[in-house]
CSV table of C-alpha atoms and ligand atoms in Angstrom, one decimal:
chain,number,residue,atom,x,y,z
A,1,MET,CA,-38.1,22.8,24.5
A,2,VAL,CA,-35.4,24.9,22.6
A,3,PHE,CA,-34.0,26.6,26.2
A,4,ASN,CA,-34.2,23.1,27.8
A,5,LYS,CA,-31.9,21.7,24.7
A,6,ILE,CA,-29.6,24.9,24.9
A,7,GLN,CA,-29.2,24.0,28.7
A,8,GLU,CA,-28.7,20.4,28.2
A,9,TYR,CA,-25.9,20.8,25.5
A,10,GLY,CA,-24.7,24.2,27.0
A,11,CYS,CA,-24.4,25.9,23.7
A,12,GLU,CA,-24.4,30.0,23.3
A,13,GLU,CA,-26.8,30.5,20.6
A,14,ILE,CA,-29.1,28.8,18.0
A,15,ALA,CA,-30.4,30.4,14.9
A,16,PHE,CA,-33.4,29.3,12.8
A,17,CYS,CA,-32.9,30.5,9.0
A,18,TYR,CA,-35.7,30.6,6.7
A,19,ASP,CA,-35.7,31.8,3.1
A,20,GLU,CA,-39.3,31.8,1.5
A,21,LYS,CA,-38.2,32.0,-2.2
A,22,THR,CA,-35.9,29.0,-2.0
A,23,GLY,CA,-37.7,27.2,0.8
A,24,LEU,CA,-34.4,27.1,2.7
A,25,LYS,CA,-34.7,26.0,6.4
A,26,ALA,CA,-31.5,25.7,8.1
A,27,ILE,CA,-30.6,25.7,11.8
A,28,ILE,CA,-27.1,27.1,12.9
A,29,VAL,CA,-25.8,26.1,16.5
A,30,ILE,CA,-23.0,28.1,17.9
A,31,HIS,CA,-21.9,25.9,20.7
A,32,ASP,CA,-18.8,27.7,22.2
A,33,THR,CA,-16.7,30.6,21.1
A,34,THR,CA,-14.2,30.5,24.1
A,35,LEU,CA,-11.2,29.4,22.1
A,36,GLY,CA,-11.9,31.3,19.1
A,37,PRO,CA,-14.4,31.8,16.1
A,38,ALA,CA,-17.0,28.8,16.0
A,39,LEU,CA,-16.0,26.3,13.3
A,40,GLY,CA,-18.3,23.8,12.1
A,41,GLY,CA,-19.3,22.1,8.6
A,42,THR,CA,-22.9,22.3,7.3
A,43,ARG,CA,-25.1,19.3,6.8
A,44,LEU,CA,-27.8,18.7,4.2
A,45,TRP,CA,-29.9,16.0,5.5
A,46,ASP,CA,-33.8,15.0,4.7
A,47,TYR,CA,-34.6,15.0,8.6
A,48,GLN,CA,-37.9,13.6,9.5
A,49,THR,CA,-38.6,16.2,12.0
A,50,GLU,CA,-37.4,19.5,13.1
A,51,GLU,CA,-36.5,18.3,16.5
A,52,GLU,CA,-34.4,15.3,15.0
A,53,ALA,CA,-32.2,18.1,13.0
A,54,LEU,CA,-31.9,20.3,16.2
A,55,ILE,CA,-30.6,17.6,18.3
A,56,ASP,CA,-28.2,16.5,15.4
A,57,ALA,CA,-26.9,19.9,15.3
A,58,LEU,CA,-26.6,20.4,18.8
A,59,ARG,CA,-24.6,17.0,19.3
A,60,LEU,CA,-22.4,17.9,16.3
A,61,ALA,CA,-21.7,21.4,17.4
A,62,ARG,CA,-20.6,20.4,20.9
A,63,GLY,CA,-18.6,17.6,19.3
A,64,MET,CA,-16.8,20.4,17.3
A,65,THR,CA,-16.0,22.4,20.2
A,66,ARG,CA,-14.3,19.5,22.0
A,67,LYS,CA,-12.6,18.4,18.5
A,68,ALA,CA,-11.0,21.9,18.3
A,69,SER,CA,-9.9,21.9,22.0
A,70,ILE,CA,-8.5,18.8,22.1
A,71,SER,CA,-6.6,19.2,19.1
A,72,GLY,CA,-4.9,22.3,20.1
A,73,VAL,CA,-6.9,24.4,17.3
A,74,ASP,CA,-7.6,28.0,18.8
A,75,ALA,CA,-11.3,27.7,17.4
A,76,GLY,CA,-14.6,27.1,19.0
A,77,GLY,CA,-17.3,24.7,17.7
A,78,ALA,CA,-20.5,24.9,16.0
A,79,LYS,CA,-22.5,23.1,13.3
A,80,ALA,CA,-25.4,23.9,11.0
A,81,VAL,CA,-28.0,21.8,9.2
A,82,ILE,CA,-30.1,22.1,6.4
A,83,ILE,CA,-33.3,20.3,6.5
A,84,ALA,CA,-33.8,19.2,2.8
A,85,LYS,CA,-33.7,16.4,0.5
A,86,PRO,CA,-30.8,16.3,-2.1
A,87,GLU,CA,-33.0,17.3,-5.1
A,88,GLN,CA,-33.9,20.2,-3.2
A,89,LYS,CA,-30.2,21.6,-3.3
A,90,THR,CA,-30.0,24.1,-5.7
A,91,GLU,CA,-27.8,27.0,-6.2
A,92,ALA,CA,-30.3,29.4,-5.1
A,93,LEU,CA,-30.9,27.7,-1.9
A,94,LEU,CA,-27.2,27.4,-1.0
A,95,ARG,CA,-26.4,31.0,-2.0
A,96,ALA,CA,-29.6,32.2,0.4
A,97,TYR,CA,-27.9,30.0,3.1
A,98,GLY,CA,-24.5,31.4,2.4
A,99,ARG,CA,-26.2,35.1,3.2
A,100,PHE,CA,-27.4,33.8,6.5
A,101,VAL,CA,-23.7,32.6,7.2
A,102,ASP,CA,-22.4,36.2,6.4
A,103,THR,CA,-24.6,37.7,8.9
A,104,PHE,CA,-22.7,36.2,12.0
A,105,ASN,CA,-19.4,38.3,10.6
A,106,GLY,CA,-17.0,35.6,11.2
A,107,ARG,CA,-18.3,34.4,14.5
A,108,PHE,CA,-19.6,31.2,12.5
A,109,ILE,CA,-17.1,29.8,9.8
A,110,THR,CA,-18.5,26.9,8.0
A,111,GLY,CA,-17.5,24.2,5.4
A,112,GLU,CA,-18.6,20.9,3.7
A,113,ASP,CA,-20.1,18.0,5.8
A,114,VAL,CA,-22.5,15.2,4.8
A,115,GLY,CA,-24.6,16.1,1.8
A,116,ILE,CA,-22.7,19.3,1.2
A,117,SER,CA,-19.6,19.0,-1.3
A,118,MET,CA,-16.6,20.9,-1.9
A,119,GLU,CA,-18.5,22.2,-5.0
A,120,ASP,CA,-21.4,23.1,-2.9
A,121,ALA,CA,-19.2,24.9,-0.4
A,122,ARG,CA,-17.8,27.0,-3.1
A,123,ILE,CA,-21.3,28.2,-4.1
A,124,ILE,CA,-22.1,29.0,-0.4
A,125,ALA,CA,-18.7,31.1,-0.4
A,126,LYS,CA,-20.2,33.2,-3.4
A,127,GLU,CA,-22.2,35.2,-0.6
A,128,THR,CA,-19.5,35.0,2.1
A,129,GLU,CA,-15.9,34.7,2.9
A,130,TYR,CA,-16.7,32.5,6.1
A,131,VAL,CA,-16.2,29.2,4.3
A,132,LEU,CA,-13.3,27.1,4.8
A,133,GLY,CA,-11.8,23.9,3.1
A,134,ILE,CA,-12.4,25.1,-0.5
A,135,SER,CA,-8.9,26.2,-1.4
A,136,GLU,CA,-7.2,25.0,-4.7
A,137,GLU,CA,-4.2,24.1,-2.6
A,138,VAL,CA,-5.6,22.1,0.3
A,139,GLY,CA,-9.4,21.5,-0.7
A,140,ASP,CA,-11.1,18.4,0.1
A,141,PRO,CA,-10.6,17.5,3.9
A,142,SER,CA,-11.5,14.0,3.8
A,143,PRO,CA,-8.2,12.6,3.0
A,144,PHE,CA,-6.7,14.4,5.9
A,145,THR,CA,-9.4,13.1,8.1
A,146,ALA,CA,-8.5,9.4,6.8
A,147,HIS,CA,-5.1,10.3,7.5
A,148,GLY,CA,-5.8,10.8,10.9
A,149,VAL,CA,-7.8,8.1,11.5
A,150,ALA,CA,-5.0,5.7,10.2
A,151,SER,CA,-2.7,7.5,12.7
A,152,GLY,CA,-5.1,7.2,15.6
A,153,MET,CA,-5.7,3.5,14.7
A,154,ARG,CA,-2.0,3.1,15.0
A,155,ALA,CA,-2.1,4.2,18.7
A,156,CYS,CA,-4.8,1.7,19.3
A,157,THR,CA,-2.9,-1.5,17.5
A,158,SER,CA,0.2,-0.4,19.6
A,159,GLU,CA,-1.6,-0.9,22.6
A,160,VAL,CA,-3.8,-3.7,21.7
A,161,PHE,CA,-1.4,-5.8,19.5
A,162,GLY,CA,1.9,-4.3,20.5
A,163,THR,CA,2.6,-2.8,17.2
A,164,PRO,CA,1.8,0.6,15.3
A,165,SER,CA,1.8,-1.4,12.0
A,166,LEU,CA,-1.5,-1.7,10.3
A,167,SER,CA,0.0,-4.2,8.1
A,168,GLY,CA,-2.0,-7.7,8.4
A,169,LEU,CA,-4.7,-5.9,10.4
A,170,LYS,CA,-8.2,-6.8,9.7
A,171,VAL,CA,-10.4,-4.0,9.2
A,172,ALA,CA,-14.3,-3.7,9.0
A,173,ILE,CA,-15.1,-0.4,7.4
A,174,GLN,CA,-18.8,0.9,7.8
A,175,GLY,CA,-19.2,3.4,4.8
A,176,VAL,CA,-16.9,3.9,1.9
A,177,GLY,CA,-17.6,7.5,1.1
A,178,ALA,CA,-15.2,10.3,1.2
A,179,VAL,CA,-13.5,9.3,4.4
A,180,GLY,CA,-14.2,5.7,4.3
A,181,TYR,CA,-12.6,5.1,0.8
A,182,ASN,CA,-9.5,7.1,1.7
A,183,LEU,CA,-9.1,5.2,4.8
A,184,ALA,CA,-9.4,1.9,2.6
A,185,ARG,CA,-6.6,3.1,0.4
A,186,ILE,CA,-4.3,3.7,3.0
A,187,LEU,CA,-4.9,0.7,5.1
A,188,ASN,CA,-4.5,-1.2,1.8
A,189,GLN,CA,-1.2,0.5,0.9
A,190,GLU,CA,0.1,-0.6,4.4
A,191,GLY,CA,-1.2,-4.4,3.9
A,192,ALA,CA,-4.2,-4.5,5.9
A,193,GLU,CA,-7.2,-6.8,5.1
A,194,LEU,CA,-10.4,-5.1,4.4
A,195,ILE,CA,-14.1,-5.7,4.8
A,196,VAL,CA,-16.6,-2.9,3.8
A,197,ALA,CA,-20.3,-2.2,3.7
A,198,ASP,CA,-22.0,0.6,2.3
A,199,ILE,CA,-25.9,1.4,1.2
A,200,ARG,CA,-24.3,2.5,-2.0
A,201,GLU,CA,-23.5,-0.7,-4.1
A,202,GLU,CA,-21.2,1.3,-6.6
A,203,LEU,CA,-18.9,2.5,-3.7
A,204,THR,CA,-18.6,-1.0,-2.2
A,205,ASN,CA,-18.0,-2.5,-6.0
A,206,LYS,CA,-15.4,0.3,-6.4
A,207,THR,CA,-13.5,-0.6,-3.3
A,208,ALA,CA,-13.7,-4.5,-3.9
A,209,SER,CA,-12.4,-3.9,-7.6
A,210,GLU,CA,-9.5,-1.4,-6.9
A,211,LEU,CA,-8.4,-2.5,-3.2
A,212,GLY,CA,-9.6,-6.1,-3.1
A,213,ALA,CA,-12.1,-5.5,-0.2
A,214,LYS,CA,-14.5,-8.0,0.9
A,215,VAL,CA,-18.0,-6.7,0.7
A,216,VAL,CA,-20.7,-7.5,3.2
A,217,SER,CA,-24.3,-6.0,3.7
A,218,PRO,CA,-24.7,-3.0,6.0
A,219,GLU,CA,-26.5,-5.1,8.5
A,220,ASP,CA,-23.9,-7.6,8.7
A,221,ILE,CA,-20.7,-5.2,9.3
A,222,TYR,CA,-21.0,-5.0,12.9
A,223,SER,CA,-20.7,-8.9,13.4
A,224,VAL,CA,-17.6,-9.1,11.2
A,225,GLU,CA,-14.8,-11.0,13.0
A,226,CYS,CA,-12.1,-8.5,12.6
A,227,ASP,CA,-9.4,-6.5,14.7
A,228,VAL,CA,-10.6,-3.0,14.2
A,229,PHE,CA,-14.4,-1.8,13.2
A,230,ALA,CA,-14.2,1.6,11.7
A,231,PRO,CA,-17.5,3.3,11.7
A,232,CYS,CA,-17.3,6.0,8.8
A,233,ALA,CA,-20.8,6.5,8.0
A,234,LEU,CA,-23.2,8.3,10.3
A,235,GLY,CA,-23.7,8.8,13.8
A,236,ALA,CA,-24.9,6.4,16.7
A,237,SER,CA,-23.4,3.2,15.2
A,238,ILE,CA,-22.4,1.9,18.8
A,239,SER,CA,-25.6,1.3,20.4
A,240,ASP,CA,-27.5,-1.4,22.5
A,241,GLU,CA,-28.5,-3.2,19.3
A,242,THR,CA,-25.0,-3.2,17.8
A,243,ILE,CA,-22.6,-3.8,20.8
A,244,PRO,CA,-23.7,-7.3,21.3
A,245,GLN,CA,-22.9,-8.1,17.8
A,246,LEU,CA,-19.2,-6.5,17.6
A,247,ARG,CA,-16.3,-9.0,17.2
A,248,CYS,CA,-13.6,-6.5,17.0
A,249,LYS,CA,-10.9,-5.5,19.7
A,250,VAL,CA,-11.0,-1.9,18.4
A,251,VAL,CA,-13.3,0.6,17.4
A,252,ALA,CA,-11.7,3.4,15.4
A,253,GLY,CA,-13.3,5.5,12.7
A,254,SER,CA,-14.2,8.8,11.3
A,255,ALA,CA,-17.9,9.1,12.0
A,256,ASN,CA,-19.1,12.1,14.3
A,257,ASN,CA,-21.0,10.8,17.4
A,258,GLN,CA,-20.4,7.2,17.3
A,259,LEU,CA,-21.6,6.5,20.7
A,260,LYS,CA,-25.5,6.7,20.9
A,261,GLU,CA,-25.1,7.6,24.3
A,262,ASN,CA,-22.2,7.9,26.6
A,263,ALA,CA,-23.3,4.5,28.3
A,264,HIS,CA,-22.4,2.8,25.3
A,265,GLY,CA,-18.7,4.2,25.6
A,266,ASP,CA,-18.9,2.6,28.9
A,267,GLU,CA,-20.1,-0.6,27.6
A,268,LEU,CA,-17.3,-0.9,25.1
A,269,HIS,CA,-14.8,-0.3,28.1
A,270,ARG,CA,-16.4,-3.0,30.4
A,271,ARG,CA,-16.2,-5.5,27.4
A,272,GLY,CA,-12.7,-4.6,26.9
A,273,ILE,CA,-13.0,-3.2,23.3
A,274,LEU,CA,-10.6,-0.2,23.0
A,275,TYR,CA,-12.6,3.1,21.6
A,276,ALA,CA,-10.8,5.8,20.1
A,277,PRO,CA,-13.0,8.9,20.8
A,278,ASP,CA,-14.6,10.1,17.6
A,279,TYR,CA,-13.8,13.8,17.9
A,280,ALA,CA,-10.2,13.3,18.9
A,281,ILE,CA,-9.3,10.6,15.9
A,282,ASN,CA,-11.5,12.5,13.2
A,283,ALA,CA,-9.9,15.8,13.8
A,284,GLY,CA,-7.8,15.8,10.6
A,285,GLY,CA,-10.4,17.7,8.3
A,286,LEU,CA,-10.7,20.5,10.8
A,287,ILE,CA,-6.9,20.6,11.1
A,288,SER,CA,-6.6,21.0,7.7
A,289,ALA,CA,-9.2,23.5,7.2
A,290,TYR,CA,-7.9,25.5,10.2
A,291,ILE,CA,-4.1,25.5,9.0
A,292,ASP,CA,-5.5,26.3,5.4
A,293,TRP,CA,-7.1,29.3,6.8
A,294,LYS,CA,-4.4,30.4,9.2
A,295,GLU,CA,-1.0,29.3,7.5
A,296,PRO,CA,-1.5,27.2,4.3
A,297,THR,CA,1.0,24.5,3.9
A,298,THR,CA,0.1,20.8,3.0
A,299,GLU,CA,3.5,19.6,5.2
A,300,GLY,CA,2.1,21.5,8.0
A,301,ILE,CA,-1.2,19.8,7.9
A,302,MET,CA,0.3,16.5,7.7
A,303,LYS,CA,2.6,17.0,10.5
A,304,LYS,CA,-0.2,18.3,12.9
A,305,VAL,CA,-2.5,15.5,11.6
A,306,GLY,CA,0.0,12.8,12.4
A,307,GLU,CA,0.1,14.2,15.9
A,308,ILE,CA,-3.5,12.5,16.4
A,309,GLU,CA,-1.6,9.1,17.1
A,310,HIS,CA,0.2,10.6,20.0
A,311,ARG,CA,-3.1,12.4,21.1
A,312,ILE,CA,-5.0,8.8,21.1
A,313,GLY,CA,-2.0,7.3,22.7
A,314,GLU,CA,-2.0,9.7,25.8
A,315,ILE,CA,-6.0,9.3,26.1
A,316,ILE,CA,-5.4,5.4,26.3
A,317,SER,CA,-2.6,5.8,28.9
A,318,GLU,CA,-4.7,7.8,31.1
A,319,SER,CA,-7.7,5.9,30.6
A,320,LYS,CA,-5.2,2.8,31.9
A,321,LYS,CA,-4.1,4.8,34.8
A,322,THR,CA,-7.5,5.8,35.9
A,323,GLY,CA,-9.7,2.9,34.8
A,324,GLU,CA,-12.0,5.4,33.2
A,325,PRO,CA,-13.4,4.8,29.7
A,326,THR,CA,-11.3,6.7,27.0
A,327,HIS,CA,-14.4,8.7,26.1
A,328,THR,CA,-14.9,10.0,29.4
A,329,ILE,CA,-11.2,11.0,29.4
A,330,ALA,CA,-11.3,12.7,26.1
A,331,ASP,CA,-14.3,14.8,27.5
A,332,LYS,CA,-12.3,15.8,30.5
A,333,VAL,CA,-9.1,17.0,28.4
A,334,ALA,CA,-11.3,18.7,25.9
A,335,ASP,CA,-13.5,20.6,28.7
A,336,GLU,CA,-10.5,21.3,30.9
A,337,ARG,CA,-8.7,23.5,28.1
A,338,ILE,CA,-11.9,25.6,27.5
A,339,GLN,CA,-12.6,26.1,31.2
A,340,LYS,CA,-8.8,27.2,31.8
A,341,LYS,CA,-9.4,29.8,28.8
A,342,LYS,CA,-12.7,30.9,30.6
A,343,LYS,CA,-10.8,31.6,33.8
A,344,GLU,CA,-8.2,33.2,31.9
A,345,LYS,CA,-10.8,35.5,30.3
A,346,ALA,CA,-12.8,35.7,33.6
A,347,ILE,CA,-15.7,34.7,31.9
B,1,NAD,P1,-19.9,10.5,2.9
B,1,NAD,O1,-21.2,10.7,2.8
B,1,NAD,O2,-18.9,11.0,1.8
B,1,NAD,O3,-19.7,8.9,3.5
B,1,NAD,C1,-20.7,8.4,4.0
B,1,NAD,C2,-20.8,6.9,3.5
B,1,NAD,O4,-21.4,6.3,4.5
B,1,NAD,C3,-21.9,7.2,2.2
B,1,NAD,O5,-21.1,6.5,1.2
B,1,NAD,C4,-23.1,6.5,2.6
B,1,NAD,O6,-23.7,5.7,1.6
B,1,NAD,C5,-22.6,5.6,3.8
B,1,NAD,N1,-23.6,5.0,4.6
B,1,NAD,C6,-24.6,5.5,5.1
B,1,NAD,N2,-25.4,5.0,6.0
B,1,NAD,C7,-24.9,3.7,6.0
B,1,NAD,C8,-25.1,2.4,6.4
B,1,NAD,N3,-25.9,2.4,7.3
B,1,NAD,N4,-24.3,1.4,6.4
B,1,NAD,C9,-23.1,1.5,5.6
B,1,NAD,N5,-22.8,2.8,5.0
B,1,NAD,C10,-23.6,3.8,5.0
B,1,NAD,O7,-19.3,11.3,4.3
B,1,NAD,P2,-17.8,11.5,4.9
B,1,NAD,O8,-17.3,12.8,4.4
B,1,NAD,O9,-17.0,10.3,4.1
B,1,NAD,O10,-17.9,11.1,6.4
B,1,NAD,C11,-18.3,10.1,6.8
B,1,NAD,C12,-18.3,10.3,8.6
B,1,NAD,O11,-17.0,10.9,8.9
B,1,NAD,C13,-19.7,11.5,8.9
B,1,NAD,O12,-20.0,11.1,10.0
B,1,NAD,C14,-18.7,12.6,9.0
B,1,NAD,O13,-19.7,13.4,9.8
B,1,NAD,C15,-17.7,12.3,9.6
B,1,NAD,N6,-16.2,13.2,9.3
B,1,NAD,C16,-16.2,13.5,8.0
B,1,NAD,C17,-14.9,14.4,8.0
B,1,NAD,C18,-14.7,14.7,6.6
B,1,NAD,O14,-13.4,15.2,6.4
B,1,NAD,N7,-15.3,14.4,5.4
B,1,NAD,C19,-14.4,15.1,9.0
B,1,NAD,C20,-14.9,14.6,10.3
B,1,NAD,C21,-15.8,13.7,10.4
């Protein structure tokens, strides 16, 4: 089963990490190192099966390779998942994981993701220098990711509504966690109308009281009549079940792997719903971590994250020219850069 999956997703290496003392079970997927060391956050999640965890890591790692490539970042893609319930997350478990990360000697560099906070990442960093996104100066990548999503949203609204302004836009945000909440703040500042849903009531209450957002249930967020649907929770929110419910003109959010299958991107295209490819629009966090590592300046990060608007604009233009869906165009652009580099290196 494992080698079939390696072939299917085209990855270089999978490491299964187990620590008897802490009960750590982790899977590290190094997808591609053609462009540089493989960067990818670590997700802690209570996966129901090991296969589910492996497939999540493979899909996310492939997305990281394409995210770095399309964003002009000289890094490869990876992802790690720790199979655990939140209450199993102890300092000892995180440090045991950090020791595994260290064995890659910089070929794999990690950071936070769902279930792993910046504080957790700092604990992992007690055992290895290969952790990004934890500096005092730049720190949490999620505000940069939100800034990038807002930038990419402008490219979409320019295309669909003829203006990059987000003022007056009606945006339905699924998930108001680290990125979703920061996105809500930016949109509120720019005069957008917000409808939000989250499985954590305290987060929707906060967004409603601070930003005047209307709250709907997690089930109802798909069918809200709006200009933009912004998936900022987990993956696979665009599926056979949800597409018929959508009443938006644009899908643009931060979640990784928003399309359950590529066919769902084709279906959005067929229905005339503009989709901002997830790994292109949500690259702000990766860009901030990478620049913080290589040449730390917050100004440099904001400039590079702002380029997401132009990048999404180019994808939209190419999609209009060729008639192909935006997700197909993004895959081609990302994969071409890697293939070109492979030829240069004669791999
Ligand atoms: P987070 O865990 O802080 O927020 C996710 C939120 O979604 C949580 O509040 C959670 O309660 C909510 N949620 C989960 N299931 C839901 C459902 N069915 N309906 C409504 N809400 C639901 O995570 P985050 O860091 O904000 O990341 C959000 C997404 O963006 C993830 O898919 C992540 O992989 C992706 N992403 C994050 C970053 C970053 O910088 N943090 C960068 C790139 C991509």
